[in-house]
GROMACS .gro file of C-alpha atoms in nm:
model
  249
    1UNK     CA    1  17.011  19.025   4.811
    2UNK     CA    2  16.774  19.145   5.116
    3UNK     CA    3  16.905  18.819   5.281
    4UNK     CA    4  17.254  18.867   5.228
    5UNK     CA    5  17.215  19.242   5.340
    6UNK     CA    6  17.015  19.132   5.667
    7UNK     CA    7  17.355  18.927   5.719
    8UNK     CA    8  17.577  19.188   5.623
    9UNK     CA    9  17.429  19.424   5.894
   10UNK     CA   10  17.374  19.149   6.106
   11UNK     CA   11  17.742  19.075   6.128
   12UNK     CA   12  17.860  19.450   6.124
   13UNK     CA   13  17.658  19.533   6.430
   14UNK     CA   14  17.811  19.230   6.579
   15UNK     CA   15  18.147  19.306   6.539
   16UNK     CA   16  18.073  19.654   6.684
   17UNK     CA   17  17.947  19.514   7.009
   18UNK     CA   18  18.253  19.269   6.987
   19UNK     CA   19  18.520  19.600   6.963
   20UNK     CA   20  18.296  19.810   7.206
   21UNK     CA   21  18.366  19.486   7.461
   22UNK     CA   22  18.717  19.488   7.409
   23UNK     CA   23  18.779  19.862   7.411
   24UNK     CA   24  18.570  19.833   7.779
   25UNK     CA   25  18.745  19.528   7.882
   26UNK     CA   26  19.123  19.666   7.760
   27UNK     CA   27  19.224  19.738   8.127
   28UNK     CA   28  19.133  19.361   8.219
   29UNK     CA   29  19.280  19.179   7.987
   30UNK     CA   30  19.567  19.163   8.131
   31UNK     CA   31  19.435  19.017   8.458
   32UNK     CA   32  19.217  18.800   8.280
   33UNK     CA   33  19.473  18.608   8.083
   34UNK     CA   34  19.666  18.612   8.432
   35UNK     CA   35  19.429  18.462   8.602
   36UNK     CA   36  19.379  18.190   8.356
   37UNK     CA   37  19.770  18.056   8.375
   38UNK     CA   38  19.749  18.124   8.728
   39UNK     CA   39  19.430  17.913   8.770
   40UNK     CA   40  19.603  17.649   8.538
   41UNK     CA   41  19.896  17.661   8.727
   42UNK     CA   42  19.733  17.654   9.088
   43UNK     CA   43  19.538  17.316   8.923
   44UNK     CA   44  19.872  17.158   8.854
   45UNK     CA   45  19.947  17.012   9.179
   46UNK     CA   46  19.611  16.841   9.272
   47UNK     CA   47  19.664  16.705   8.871
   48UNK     CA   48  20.005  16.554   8.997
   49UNK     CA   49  19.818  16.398   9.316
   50UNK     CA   50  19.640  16.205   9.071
   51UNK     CA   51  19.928  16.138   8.871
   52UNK     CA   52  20.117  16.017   9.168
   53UNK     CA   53  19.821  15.718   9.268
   54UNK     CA   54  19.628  15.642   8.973
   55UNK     CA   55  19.876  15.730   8.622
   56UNK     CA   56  20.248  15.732   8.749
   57UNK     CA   57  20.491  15.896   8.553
   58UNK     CA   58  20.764  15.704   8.724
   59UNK     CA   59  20.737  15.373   8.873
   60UNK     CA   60  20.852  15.444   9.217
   61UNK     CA   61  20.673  15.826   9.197
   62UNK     CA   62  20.400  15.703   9.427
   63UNK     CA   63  20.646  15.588   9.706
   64UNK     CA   64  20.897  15.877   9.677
   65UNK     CA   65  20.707  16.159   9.887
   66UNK     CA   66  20.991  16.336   9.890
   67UNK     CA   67  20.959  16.410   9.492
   68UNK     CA   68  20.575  16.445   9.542
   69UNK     CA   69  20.642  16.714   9.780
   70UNK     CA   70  20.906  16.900   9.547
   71UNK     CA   71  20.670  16.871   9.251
   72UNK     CA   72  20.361  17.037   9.477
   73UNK     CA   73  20.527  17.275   9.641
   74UNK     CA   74  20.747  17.417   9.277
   75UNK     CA   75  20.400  17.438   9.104
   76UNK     CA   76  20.181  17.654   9.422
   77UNK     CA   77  20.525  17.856   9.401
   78UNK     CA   78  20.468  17.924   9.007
   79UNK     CA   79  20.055  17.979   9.055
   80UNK     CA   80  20.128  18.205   9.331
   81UNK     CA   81  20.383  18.470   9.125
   82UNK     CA   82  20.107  18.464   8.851
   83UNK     CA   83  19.812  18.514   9.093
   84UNK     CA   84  20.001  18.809   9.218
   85UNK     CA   85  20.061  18.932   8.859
   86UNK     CA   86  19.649  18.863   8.835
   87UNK     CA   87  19.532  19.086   9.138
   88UNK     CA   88  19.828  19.367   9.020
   89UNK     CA   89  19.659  19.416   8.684
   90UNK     CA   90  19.312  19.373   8.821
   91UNK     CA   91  19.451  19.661   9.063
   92UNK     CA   92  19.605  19.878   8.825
   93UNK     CA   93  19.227  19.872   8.644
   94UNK     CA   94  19.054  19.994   8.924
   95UNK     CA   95  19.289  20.280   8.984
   96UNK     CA   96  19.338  20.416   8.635
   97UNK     CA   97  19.079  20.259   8.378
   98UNK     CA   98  18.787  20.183   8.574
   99UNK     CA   99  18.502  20.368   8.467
  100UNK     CA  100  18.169  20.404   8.714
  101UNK     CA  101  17.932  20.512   8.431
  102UNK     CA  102  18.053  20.245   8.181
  103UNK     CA  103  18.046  19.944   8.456
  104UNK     CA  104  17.705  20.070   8.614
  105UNK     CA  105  17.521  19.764   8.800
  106UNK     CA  106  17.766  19.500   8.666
  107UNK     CA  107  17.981  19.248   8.851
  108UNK     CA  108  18.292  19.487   8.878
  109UNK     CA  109  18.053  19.786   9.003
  110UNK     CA  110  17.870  19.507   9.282
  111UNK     CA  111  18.237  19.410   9.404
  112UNK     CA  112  18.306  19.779   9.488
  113UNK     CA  113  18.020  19.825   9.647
  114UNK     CA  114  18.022  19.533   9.864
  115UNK     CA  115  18.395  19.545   9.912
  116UNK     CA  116  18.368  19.616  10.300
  117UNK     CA  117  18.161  19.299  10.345
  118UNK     CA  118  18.415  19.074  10.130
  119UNK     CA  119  18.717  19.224  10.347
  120UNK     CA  120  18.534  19.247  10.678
  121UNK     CA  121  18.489  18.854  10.575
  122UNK     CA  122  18.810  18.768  10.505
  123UNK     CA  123  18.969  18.994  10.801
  124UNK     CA  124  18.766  18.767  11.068
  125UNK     CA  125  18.862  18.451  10.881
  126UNK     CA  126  19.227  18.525  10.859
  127UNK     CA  127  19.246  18.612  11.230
  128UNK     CA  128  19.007  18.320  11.338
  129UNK     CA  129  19.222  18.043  11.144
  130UNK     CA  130  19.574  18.303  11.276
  131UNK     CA  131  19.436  18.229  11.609
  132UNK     CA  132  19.307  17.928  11.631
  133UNK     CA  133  19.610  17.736  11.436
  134UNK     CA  134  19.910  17.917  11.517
  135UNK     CA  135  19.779  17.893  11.862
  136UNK     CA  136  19.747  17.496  11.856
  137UNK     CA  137  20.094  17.451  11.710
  138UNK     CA  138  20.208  17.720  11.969
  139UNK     CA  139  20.042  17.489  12.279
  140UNK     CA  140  20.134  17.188  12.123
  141UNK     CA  141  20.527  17.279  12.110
  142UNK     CA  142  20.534  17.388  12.481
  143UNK     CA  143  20.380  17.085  12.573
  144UNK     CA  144  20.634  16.867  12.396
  145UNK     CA  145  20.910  17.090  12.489
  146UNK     CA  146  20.816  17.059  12.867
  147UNK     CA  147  20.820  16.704  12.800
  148UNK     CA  148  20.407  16.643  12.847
  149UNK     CA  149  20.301  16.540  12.519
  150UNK     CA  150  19.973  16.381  12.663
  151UNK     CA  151  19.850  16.745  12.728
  152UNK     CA  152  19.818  16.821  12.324
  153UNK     CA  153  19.530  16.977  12.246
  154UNK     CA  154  19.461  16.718  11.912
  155UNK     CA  155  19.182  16.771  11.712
  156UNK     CA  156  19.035  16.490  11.465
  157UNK     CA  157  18.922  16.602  11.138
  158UNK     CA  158  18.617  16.415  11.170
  159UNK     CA  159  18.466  16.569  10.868
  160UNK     CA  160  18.713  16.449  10.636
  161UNK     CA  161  18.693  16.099  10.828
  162UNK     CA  162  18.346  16.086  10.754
  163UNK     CA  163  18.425  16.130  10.410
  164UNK     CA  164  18.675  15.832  10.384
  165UNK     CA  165  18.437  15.606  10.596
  166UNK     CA  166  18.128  15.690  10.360
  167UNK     CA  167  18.352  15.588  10.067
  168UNK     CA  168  18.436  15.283  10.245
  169UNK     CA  169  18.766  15.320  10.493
  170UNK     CA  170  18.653  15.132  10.834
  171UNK     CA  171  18.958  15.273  11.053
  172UNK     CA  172  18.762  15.541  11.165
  173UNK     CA  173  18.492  15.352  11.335
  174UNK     CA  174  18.232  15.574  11.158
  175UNK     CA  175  17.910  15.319  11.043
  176UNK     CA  176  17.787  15.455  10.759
  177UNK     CA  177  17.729  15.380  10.387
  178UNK     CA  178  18.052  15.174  10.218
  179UNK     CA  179  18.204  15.135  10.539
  180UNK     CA  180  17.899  14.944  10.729
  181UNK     CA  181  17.921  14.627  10.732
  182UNK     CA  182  17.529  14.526  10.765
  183UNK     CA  183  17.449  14.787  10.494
  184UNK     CA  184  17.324  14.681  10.132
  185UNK     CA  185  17.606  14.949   9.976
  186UNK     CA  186  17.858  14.695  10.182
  187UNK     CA  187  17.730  14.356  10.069
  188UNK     CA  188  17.665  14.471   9.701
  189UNK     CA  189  18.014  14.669   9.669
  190UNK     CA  190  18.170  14.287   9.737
  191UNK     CA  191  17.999  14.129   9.454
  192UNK     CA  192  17.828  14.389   9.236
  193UNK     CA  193  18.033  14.677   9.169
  194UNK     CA  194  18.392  14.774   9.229
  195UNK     CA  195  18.503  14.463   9.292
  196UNK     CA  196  18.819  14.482   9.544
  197UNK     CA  197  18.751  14.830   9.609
  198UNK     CA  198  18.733  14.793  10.007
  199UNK     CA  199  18.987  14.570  10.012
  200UNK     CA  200  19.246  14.830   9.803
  201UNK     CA  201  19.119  15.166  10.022
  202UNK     CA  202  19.192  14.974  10.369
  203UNK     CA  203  19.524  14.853  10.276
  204UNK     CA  204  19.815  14.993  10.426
  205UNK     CA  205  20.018  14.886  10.092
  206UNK     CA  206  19.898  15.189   9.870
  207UNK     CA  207  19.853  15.527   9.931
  208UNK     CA  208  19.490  15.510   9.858
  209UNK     CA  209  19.280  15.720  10.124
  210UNK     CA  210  19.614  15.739  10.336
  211UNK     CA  211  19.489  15.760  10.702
  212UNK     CA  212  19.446  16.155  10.835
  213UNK     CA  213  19.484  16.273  11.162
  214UNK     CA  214  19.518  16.585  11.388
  215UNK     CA  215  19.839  16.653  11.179
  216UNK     CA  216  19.645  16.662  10.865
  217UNK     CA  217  19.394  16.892  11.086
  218UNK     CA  218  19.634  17.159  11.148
  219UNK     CA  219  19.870  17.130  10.828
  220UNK     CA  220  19.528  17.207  10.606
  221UNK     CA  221  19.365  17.486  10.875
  222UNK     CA  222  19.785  17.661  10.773
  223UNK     CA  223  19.696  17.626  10.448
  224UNK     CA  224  19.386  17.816  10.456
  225UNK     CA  225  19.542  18.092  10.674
  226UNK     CA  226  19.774  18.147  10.402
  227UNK     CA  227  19.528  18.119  10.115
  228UNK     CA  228  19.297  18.418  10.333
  229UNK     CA  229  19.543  18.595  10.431
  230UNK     CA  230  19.706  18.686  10.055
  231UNK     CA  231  19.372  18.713   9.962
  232UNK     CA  232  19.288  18.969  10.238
  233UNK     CA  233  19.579  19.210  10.129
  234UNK     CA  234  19.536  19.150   9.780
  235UNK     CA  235  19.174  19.254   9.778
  236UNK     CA  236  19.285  19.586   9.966
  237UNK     CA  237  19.462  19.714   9.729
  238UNK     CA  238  19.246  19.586   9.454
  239UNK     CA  239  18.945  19.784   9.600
  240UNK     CA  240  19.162  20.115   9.637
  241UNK     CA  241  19.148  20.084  10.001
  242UNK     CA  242  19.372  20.296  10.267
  243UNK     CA  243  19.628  20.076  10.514
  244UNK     CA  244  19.404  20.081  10.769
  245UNK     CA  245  19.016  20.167  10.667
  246UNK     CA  246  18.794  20.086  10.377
  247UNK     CA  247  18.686  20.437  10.276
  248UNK     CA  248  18.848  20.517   9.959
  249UNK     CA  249  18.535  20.502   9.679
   0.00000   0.00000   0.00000
């Protein structure tokens, strides 16, 4: 009977803790199961990417980019409504449940007290990829417009080139790893392992490590203004900060 009261009391005290979580957390939950179907939602496209190369729903889904582009862009749409419904609830905690002495030295209590170095952050990234893109499409434009198109101002993303070559795409020119011809990851990926593998990633008859350029440069440097940006005014008003300054505590 000791045992089974030691488990009894064991359990009770448990389920305490479990409530006394809840009743802490009842301002979050919201925002929490937001942010899950948001996260889900947001994972959808780069699931479909896959979906379009290696496990086609259709037959012809890998050739029809038009489709592939509907698809992405309808399921960012859908995360980005629920990410919005995420950082309301998340700010309608911090102005009306949050509680200082209950959330003392935790995650929630660290994020307002760091909050001007997380938006200081994202202000100078926002305005350094505002800047810096905008302003290449801007030049870029004029300079076709004026009917110079030699005077672009292109920029290679050689990091994401690197990438390719080390996984064995030789249009770059890069030397290095799959994509060397003299190296031992070369001469045993012919006969070893993955056998055809170079041959399928430096054909131009899939869409297999599709060849990226300067466009790919500045399309995914607009993409990351956006993402920064929404995440910039988001976090404002999730921190209980004025329009202009971050003073409100």
């Amino acid at each position: 009977m000791r045992m089974m009261h030691n488990y009894f009391r064991i359990g009770g005290c448990f389920k305490r803790l479990i409530n006394d979580l809840f009743e802490a957390a009842i301002g979050m939950r919201m925002m929490h199961n937001y942010f899950h179907i948001g996260g889900v939602a947001a994972d959808l496209p780069y699931g479909w990417i896959d979906i379009y190369v290696q496990l086609q729903i259709d037959a012809f889904i890998a050739q029809d980019f038009t489709t592939q582009a509907a698809l992405y862009t309808h399921h960012q749409y859908i995360a980005g409504f629920i990410m919005t419904g995420a950082f309301t609830h998340g700010a309608i905690f911090f102005i009306r449940d949050y509680n200082p002495e209950q959330n003392e030295d935790n995650v929630l209590a660290r994020m307002l007290d760091h909050k001007e170095a997380i938006i200081s952050h994202l202000s100078w990234a926002s305005l350094f990829l505002g800047f810096h893109t905008l302003g290449l499409y801007v030049d870029n434009d004029v300079m076709l417009a004026f009917g110079t198109p030699e005077k672009q101002i292109l920029i290679e993303p050689i990091f994401a080139q690197w990438i390719q070559s080390a996984h064995g795409k030789t249009t770059y020119g890069f030397d290095i790893l799959l994509s060397s011809t003299n190296g031992p990851a070369f001469n045993a990926g012919r006969s070893l392992w993955l056998p055809r593998w170079l041959n399928a990633v430096n054909e131009n008859s899939n869409s297999l490590f599709l060849t990226i350029g300067h466009g790919d440069f500045l399309v995914h440097h607009a993409i990351a203004l956006g993402l920064h940006t929404t995440t910039l005014i988001f976090s404002k008003w999730r921190f209980r900060c004025t329009r202009f300054q971050i003073n409100a505590r």
